[in-house]
Coordinates of C-alpha atoms in Angstrom, one line a residue:
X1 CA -16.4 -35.8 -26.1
X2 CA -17.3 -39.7 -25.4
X3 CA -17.1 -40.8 -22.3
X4 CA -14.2 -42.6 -22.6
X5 CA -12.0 -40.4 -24.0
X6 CA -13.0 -37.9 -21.1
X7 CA -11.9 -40.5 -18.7
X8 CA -8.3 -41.2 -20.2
X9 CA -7.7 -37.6 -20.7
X10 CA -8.4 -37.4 -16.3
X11 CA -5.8 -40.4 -15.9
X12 CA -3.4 -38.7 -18.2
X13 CA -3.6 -35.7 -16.6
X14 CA -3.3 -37.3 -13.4
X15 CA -0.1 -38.7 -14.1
X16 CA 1.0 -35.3 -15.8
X17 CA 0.4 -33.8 -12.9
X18 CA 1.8 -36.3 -10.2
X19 CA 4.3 -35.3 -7.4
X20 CA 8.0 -35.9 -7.5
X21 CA 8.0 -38.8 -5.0
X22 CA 5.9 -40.1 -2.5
X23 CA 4.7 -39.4 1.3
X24 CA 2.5 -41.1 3.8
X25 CA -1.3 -41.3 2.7
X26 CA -0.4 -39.7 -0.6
X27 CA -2.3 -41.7 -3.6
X28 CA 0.4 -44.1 -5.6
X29 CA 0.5 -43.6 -9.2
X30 CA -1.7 -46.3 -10.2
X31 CA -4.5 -44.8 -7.6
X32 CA -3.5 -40.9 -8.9
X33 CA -4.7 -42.5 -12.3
X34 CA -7.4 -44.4 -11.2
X35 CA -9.2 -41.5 -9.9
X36 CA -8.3 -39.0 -12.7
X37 CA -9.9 -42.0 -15.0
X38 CA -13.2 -42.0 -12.7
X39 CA -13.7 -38.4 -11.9
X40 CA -13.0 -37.3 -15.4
X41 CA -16.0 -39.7 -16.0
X42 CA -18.1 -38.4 -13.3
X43 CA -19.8 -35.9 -15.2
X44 CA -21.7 -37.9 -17.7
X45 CA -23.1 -39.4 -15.0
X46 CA -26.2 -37.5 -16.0
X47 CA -27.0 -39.9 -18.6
X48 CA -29.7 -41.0 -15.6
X49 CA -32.2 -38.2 -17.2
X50 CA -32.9 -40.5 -20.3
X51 CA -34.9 -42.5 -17.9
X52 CA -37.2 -39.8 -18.5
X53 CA -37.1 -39.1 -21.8
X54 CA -34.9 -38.0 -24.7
X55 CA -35.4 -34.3 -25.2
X56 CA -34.8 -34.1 -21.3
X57 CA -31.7 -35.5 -21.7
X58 CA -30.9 -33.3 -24.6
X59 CA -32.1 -30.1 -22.6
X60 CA -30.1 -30.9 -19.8
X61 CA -27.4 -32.7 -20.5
X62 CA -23.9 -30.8 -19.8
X63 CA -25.9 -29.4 -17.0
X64 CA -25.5 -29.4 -13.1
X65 CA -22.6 -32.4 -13.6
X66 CA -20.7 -29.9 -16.3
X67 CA -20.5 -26.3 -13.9
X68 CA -17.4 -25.2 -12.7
X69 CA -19.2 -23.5 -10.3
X70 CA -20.5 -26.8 -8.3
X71 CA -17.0 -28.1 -9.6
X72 CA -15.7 -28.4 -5.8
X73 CA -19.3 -30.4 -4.7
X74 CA -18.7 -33.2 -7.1
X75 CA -14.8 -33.4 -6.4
X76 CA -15.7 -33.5 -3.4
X77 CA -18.5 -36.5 -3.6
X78 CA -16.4 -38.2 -5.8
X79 CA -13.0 -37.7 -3.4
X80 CA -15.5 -39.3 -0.3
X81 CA -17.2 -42.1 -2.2
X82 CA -13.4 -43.4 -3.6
X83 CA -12.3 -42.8 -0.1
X84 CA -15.4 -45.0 1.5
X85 CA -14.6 -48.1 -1.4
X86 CA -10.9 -48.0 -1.4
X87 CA -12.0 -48.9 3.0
X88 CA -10.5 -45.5 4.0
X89 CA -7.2 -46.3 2.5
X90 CA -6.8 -43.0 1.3
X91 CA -8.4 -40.0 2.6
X92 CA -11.1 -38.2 0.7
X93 CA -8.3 -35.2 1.3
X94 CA -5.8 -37.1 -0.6
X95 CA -8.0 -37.8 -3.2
X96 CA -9.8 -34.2 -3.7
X97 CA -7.3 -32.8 -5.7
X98 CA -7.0 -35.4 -8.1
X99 CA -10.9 -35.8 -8.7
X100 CA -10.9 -32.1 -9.2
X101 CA -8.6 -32.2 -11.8
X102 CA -10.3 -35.1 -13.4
X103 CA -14.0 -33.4 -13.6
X104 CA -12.2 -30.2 -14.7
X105 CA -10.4 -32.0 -17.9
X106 CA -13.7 -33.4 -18.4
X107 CA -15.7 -30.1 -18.4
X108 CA -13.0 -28.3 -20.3
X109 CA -13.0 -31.3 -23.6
X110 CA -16.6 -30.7 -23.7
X111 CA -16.2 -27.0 -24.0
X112 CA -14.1 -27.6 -27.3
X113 CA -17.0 -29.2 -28.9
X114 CA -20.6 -27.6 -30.8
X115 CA -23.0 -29.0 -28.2
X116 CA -22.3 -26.5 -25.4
X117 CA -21.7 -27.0 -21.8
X118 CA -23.3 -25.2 -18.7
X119 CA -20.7 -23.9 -17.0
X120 CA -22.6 -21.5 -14.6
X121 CA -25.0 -24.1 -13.5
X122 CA -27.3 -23.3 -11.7
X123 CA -27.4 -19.9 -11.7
X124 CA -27.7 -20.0 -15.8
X125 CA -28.2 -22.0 -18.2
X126 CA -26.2 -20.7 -20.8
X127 CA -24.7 -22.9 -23.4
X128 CA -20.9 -21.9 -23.6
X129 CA -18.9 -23.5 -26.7
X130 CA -15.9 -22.8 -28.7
X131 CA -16.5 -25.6 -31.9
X132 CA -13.1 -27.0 -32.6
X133 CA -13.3 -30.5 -32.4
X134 CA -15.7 -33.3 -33.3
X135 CA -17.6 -34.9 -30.3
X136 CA -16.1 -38.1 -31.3
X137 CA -12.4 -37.4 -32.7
X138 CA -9.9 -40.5 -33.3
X139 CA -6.7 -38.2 -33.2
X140 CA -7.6 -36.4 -29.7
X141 CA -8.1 -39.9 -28.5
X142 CA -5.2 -41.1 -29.8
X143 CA -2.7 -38.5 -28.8
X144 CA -4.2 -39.4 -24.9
X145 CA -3.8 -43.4 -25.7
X146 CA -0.3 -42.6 -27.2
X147 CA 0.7 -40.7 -23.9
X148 CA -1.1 -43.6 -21.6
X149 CA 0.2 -46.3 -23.7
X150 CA 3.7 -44.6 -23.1
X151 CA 3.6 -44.1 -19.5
X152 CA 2.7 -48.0 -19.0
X153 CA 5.9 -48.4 -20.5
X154 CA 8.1 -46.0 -18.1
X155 CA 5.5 -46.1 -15.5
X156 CA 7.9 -43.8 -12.8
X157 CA 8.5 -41.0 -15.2
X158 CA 6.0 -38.9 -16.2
X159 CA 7.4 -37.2 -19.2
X160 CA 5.8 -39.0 -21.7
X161 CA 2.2 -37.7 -19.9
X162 CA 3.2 -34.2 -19.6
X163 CA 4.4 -34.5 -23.4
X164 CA 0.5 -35.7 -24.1
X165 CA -0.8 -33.1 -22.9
X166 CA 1.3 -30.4 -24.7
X167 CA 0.7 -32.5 -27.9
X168 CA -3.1 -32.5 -27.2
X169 CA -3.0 -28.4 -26.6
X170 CA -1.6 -27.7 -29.5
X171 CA -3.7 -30.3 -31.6
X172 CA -7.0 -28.2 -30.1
X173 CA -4.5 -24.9 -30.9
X174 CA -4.5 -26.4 -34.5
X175 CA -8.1 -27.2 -35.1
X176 CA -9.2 -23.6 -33.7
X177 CA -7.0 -22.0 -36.9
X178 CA -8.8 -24.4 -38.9
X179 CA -11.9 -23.0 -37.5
X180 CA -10.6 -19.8 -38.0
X181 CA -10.2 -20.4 -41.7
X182 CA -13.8 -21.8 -42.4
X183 CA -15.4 -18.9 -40.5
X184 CA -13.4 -16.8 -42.9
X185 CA -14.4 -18.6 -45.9
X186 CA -18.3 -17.9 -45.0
X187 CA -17.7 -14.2 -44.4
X188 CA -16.5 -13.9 -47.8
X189 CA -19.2 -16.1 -48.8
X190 CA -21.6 -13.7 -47.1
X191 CA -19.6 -10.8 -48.3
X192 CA -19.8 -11.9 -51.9
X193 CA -23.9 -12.2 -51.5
X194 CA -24.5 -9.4 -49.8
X195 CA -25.6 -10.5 -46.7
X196 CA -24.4 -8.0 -44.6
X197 CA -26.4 -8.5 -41.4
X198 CA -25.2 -12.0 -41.9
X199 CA -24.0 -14.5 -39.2
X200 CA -21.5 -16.9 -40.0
X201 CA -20.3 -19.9 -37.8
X202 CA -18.2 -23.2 -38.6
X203 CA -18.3 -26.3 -36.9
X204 CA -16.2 -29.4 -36.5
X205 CA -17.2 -32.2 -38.4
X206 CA -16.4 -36.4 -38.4
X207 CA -13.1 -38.3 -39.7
X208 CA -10.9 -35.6 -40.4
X209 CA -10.0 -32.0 -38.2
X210 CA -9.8 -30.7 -41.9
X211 CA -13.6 -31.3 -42.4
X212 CA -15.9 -28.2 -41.5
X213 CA -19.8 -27.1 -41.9
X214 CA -20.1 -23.4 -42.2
X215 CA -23.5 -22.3 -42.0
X216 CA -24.1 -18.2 -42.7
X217 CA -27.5 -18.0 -41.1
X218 CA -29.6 -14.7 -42.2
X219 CA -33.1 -13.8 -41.9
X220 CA -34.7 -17.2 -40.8
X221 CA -32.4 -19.0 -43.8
X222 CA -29.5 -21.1 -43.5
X223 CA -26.5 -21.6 -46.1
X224 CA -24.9 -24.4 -45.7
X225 CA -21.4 -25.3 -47.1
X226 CA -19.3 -28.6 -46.7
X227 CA -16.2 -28.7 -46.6
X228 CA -12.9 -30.1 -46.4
X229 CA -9.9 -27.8 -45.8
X230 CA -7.1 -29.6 -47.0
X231 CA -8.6 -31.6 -49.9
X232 CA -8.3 -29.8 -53.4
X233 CA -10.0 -32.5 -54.8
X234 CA -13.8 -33.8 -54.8
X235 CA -14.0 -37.4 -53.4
X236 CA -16.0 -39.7 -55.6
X237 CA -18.6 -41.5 -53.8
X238 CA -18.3 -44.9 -53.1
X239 CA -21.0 -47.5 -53.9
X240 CA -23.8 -48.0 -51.8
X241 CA -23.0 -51.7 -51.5
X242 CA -19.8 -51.4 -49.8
X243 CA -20.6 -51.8 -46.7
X244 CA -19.4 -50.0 -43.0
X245 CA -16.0 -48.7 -45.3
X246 CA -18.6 -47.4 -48.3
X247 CA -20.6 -45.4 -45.8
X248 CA -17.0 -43.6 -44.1
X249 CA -16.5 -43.0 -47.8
X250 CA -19.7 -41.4 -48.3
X251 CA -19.1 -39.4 -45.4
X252 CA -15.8 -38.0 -46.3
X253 CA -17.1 -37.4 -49.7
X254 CA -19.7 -35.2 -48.9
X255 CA -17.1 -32.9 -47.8
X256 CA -15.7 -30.4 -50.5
X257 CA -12.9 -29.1 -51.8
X258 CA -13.3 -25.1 -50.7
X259 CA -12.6 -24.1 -54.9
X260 CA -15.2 -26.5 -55.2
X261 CA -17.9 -26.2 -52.5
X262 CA -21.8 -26.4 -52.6
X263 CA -24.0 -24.0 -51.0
X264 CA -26.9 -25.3 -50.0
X265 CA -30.1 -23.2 -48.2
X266 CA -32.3 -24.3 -46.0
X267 CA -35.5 -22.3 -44.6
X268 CA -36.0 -22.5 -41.6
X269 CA -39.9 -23.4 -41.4
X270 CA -39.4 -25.5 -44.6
X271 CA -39.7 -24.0 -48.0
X272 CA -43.8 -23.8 -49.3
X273 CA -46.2 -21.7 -47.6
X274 CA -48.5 -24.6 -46.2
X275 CA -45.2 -25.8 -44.3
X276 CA -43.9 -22.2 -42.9
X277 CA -47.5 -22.1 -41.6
X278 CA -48.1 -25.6 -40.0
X279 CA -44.7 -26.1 -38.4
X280 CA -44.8 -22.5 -37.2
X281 CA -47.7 -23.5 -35.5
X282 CA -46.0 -26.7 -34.2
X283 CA -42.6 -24.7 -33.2
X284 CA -44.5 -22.0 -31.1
X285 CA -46.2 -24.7 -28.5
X286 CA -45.2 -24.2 -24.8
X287 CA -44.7 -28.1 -25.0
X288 CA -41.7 -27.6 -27.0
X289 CA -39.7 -25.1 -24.9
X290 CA -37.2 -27.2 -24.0
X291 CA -36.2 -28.1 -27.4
X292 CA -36.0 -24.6 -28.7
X293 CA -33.6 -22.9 -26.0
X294 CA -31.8 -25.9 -26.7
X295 CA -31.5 -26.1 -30.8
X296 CA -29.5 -23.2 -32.0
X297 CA -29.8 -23.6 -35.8
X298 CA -33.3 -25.7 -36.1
X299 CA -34.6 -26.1 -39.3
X300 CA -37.9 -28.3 -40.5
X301 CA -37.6 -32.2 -40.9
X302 CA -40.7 -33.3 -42.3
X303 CA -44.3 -32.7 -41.5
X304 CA -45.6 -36.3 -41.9
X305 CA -49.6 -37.1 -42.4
X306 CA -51.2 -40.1 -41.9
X307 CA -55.2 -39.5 -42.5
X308 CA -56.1 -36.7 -39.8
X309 CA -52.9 -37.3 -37.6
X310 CA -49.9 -34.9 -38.4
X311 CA -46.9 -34.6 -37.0
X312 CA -44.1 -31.9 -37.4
X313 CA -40.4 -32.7 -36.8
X314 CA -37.0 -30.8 -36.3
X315 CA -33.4 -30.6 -35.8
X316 CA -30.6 -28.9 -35.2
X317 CA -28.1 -28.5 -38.5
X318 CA -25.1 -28.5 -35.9
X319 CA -25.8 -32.5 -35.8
X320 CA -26.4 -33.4 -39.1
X321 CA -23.7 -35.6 -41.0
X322 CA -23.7 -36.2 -45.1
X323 CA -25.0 -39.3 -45.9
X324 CA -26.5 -39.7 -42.5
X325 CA -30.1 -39.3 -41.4
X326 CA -30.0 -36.4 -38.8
X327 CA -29.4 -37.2 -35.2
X328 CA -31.5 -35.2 -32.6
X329 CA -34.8 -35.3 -34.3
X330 CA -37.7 -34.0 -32.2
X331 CA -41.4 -33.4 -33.0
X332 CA -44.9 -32.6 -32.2
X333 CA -48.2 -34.7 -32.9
X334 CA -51.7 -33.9 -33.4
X335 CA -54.8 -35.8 -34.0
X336 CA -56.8 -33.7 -36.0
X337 CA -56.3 -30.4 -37.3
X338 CA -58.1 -28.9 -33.9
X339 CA -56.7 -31.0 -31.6
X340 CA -53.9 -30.4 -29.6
X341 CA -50.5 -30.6 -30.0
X342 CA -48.6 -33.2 -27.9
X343 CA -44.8 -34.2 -27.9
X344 CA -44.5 -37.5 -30.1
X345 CA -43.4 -40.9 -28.3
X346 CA -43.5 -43.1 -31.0
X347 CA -39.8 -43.2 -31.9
X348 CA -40.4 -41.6 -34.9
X349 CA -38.7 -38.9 -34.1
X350 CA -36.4 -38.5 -31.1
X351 CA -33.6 -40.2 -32.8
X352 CA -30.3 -40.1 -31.4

């Protein structure tokens, strides 16, 4: 999720979840929201590592700032510093409950989405992620606006919150039988191929909860289908001319009715000989550690040559769009075909 739909859901929930009436040194409504909005924003804090450099950033992020098991540390930091700027108006005790709440929202939207979140920090770093919605989804934000905008309205009753947050359930409810159905659609396509030791995963894609990527992954390959769930007919693709509406369109189009959907495969180490060898090579450096716990479908970029310099790139098919170079895109260089390999700064690759 963005940030700033993480830090409306904490308000909304904060409301949601407000007392029936007030008490000496409890938070008011408007500071009940306030914190939910900054606590549920607290996590992403950890946008500090890209100081150091993407692909830390990428490793880590969701890290530390995303466990539920360090959960009641950063309530608790959060609770004190709000507490020290508000001039001790309210109590970091007053205010624990509601940060909590806020960084727990927080960690659970990001749970929902295909990156992964390290909820055990720091006694693992497993990835845990249930794909149903698109990191950046209009209607999930829009259901939390809808319940915010509605409370502004009736600020002393909080119906309209709890009715949000219902809504937004079963919205998420929704999108995991829409998952569901697309991880059905590649078992059969697996099924119909024989590709029995076959796995087969869907994941949420842009603009619409209909759209889906399934990608049946078997023996180093990848097959790859777009589509849309709903749609039962193909979208024709807008000019290239058109502008910031032409590219949505080219988005949306590359997304397929199911009757009418395109498998595409993609090896893994690219699809010649010369280029299984050289970006095995690259893939197997120590130097690129990081990137591979992190990618869990990586495939070959390019392997780019400019006189004896070469450079090998990858990314992750989870964050590639239609129409859209690939975000994530990390690489190694080398000087000459003995030298060693190093991690490429030139902002070739790295793009996010």
């Amino acid at each position: 999720m963005d940030t700033l739909t993480h830090a409306l859901s904490g308000a909304l929930l904060a409301r949601a979840t407000a007392p029936v009436g007030h008490y000496a040194g409890q938070l008011t409504i408007r500071a009940r929201m306030t914190v939910g909005f900054v606590a549920a924003a607290f996590p992403d804090c950890d946008f500090v590592l890209r100081l150091f450099d993407t692909l830390t950033y990428v490793s880590l992020h969701r890290g530390v700032t995303h466990s539920i098991i360090l959960l009641p540390v950063w309530a608790l930091l959060v609770a004190w510093l709000l507490s020290v700027l508000t001039h001790r108006r309210y109590s970091w005790q007053a205010i624990f409950g509601t940060a909590a709440l806020g960084i727990a929202i927080h960690i659970a939207g990001d749970v929902f989405t295909a990156y992964g979140t390290m909820l055990l920090m720091p006694f693992s770093s497993h990835r845990f992620a249930i794909p149903f919605t698109f990191i950046i989804d209009p209607y999930f934000t829009g259901i939390i606006a809808t319940g915010l905008a509605a409370v502004m309205i009736k600020p002393q009753k909080r119906h309209a919150a709890v009715i949000a947050c219902l809504v937004l359930g079963c919205y998420v409810g929704f999108q995991g039988i829409l998952h569901s159905r697309a991880v059905t659609i590649g078992e059969t396509y697996a099924e119909n191929h024989g590709l029995m030791e076959a796995e087969v995963h869907a994941f949420p894609q842009p603009l619409s909860p209909f759209n889906w990527k399934i990608i049946v992954s078997h023996e180093g390959n990848y097959d790859i289908a777009l589509v849309n769930l709903w749609r039962t007919q193909s979208r024709q693709i807008p000019d290239p001319a058109s502008g910031l509406l032409g590219m949505w369109g080219r988005i949306a189009a590359g997304y397929r009715p199911v009757s009418a959907a395109t498998w595409v495969r993609r090896k893994r180490f690219g699809e010649t000989k010369s280029q299984n060898v050289l970006a095995r090579e690259a893939w197997e450096q120590d130097i690129f550690a990081r990137f591979r716990e992190f990618a869990a479908f990586p495939v070959l970029d390019q392997i780019e040559s400019r006189g004896s310099r070469v450079c090998v790139s990858f990314f992750d098919l989870r964050f590639s769009v239609p129409s859209l170079p690939p975000s994530l895109v990390f690489g190694l260089c080398r000087d000459s075909a003995v030298g060693p390999w190093r991690l490429d700064d030139s902002g070739i690759f790295g793009r996010d």
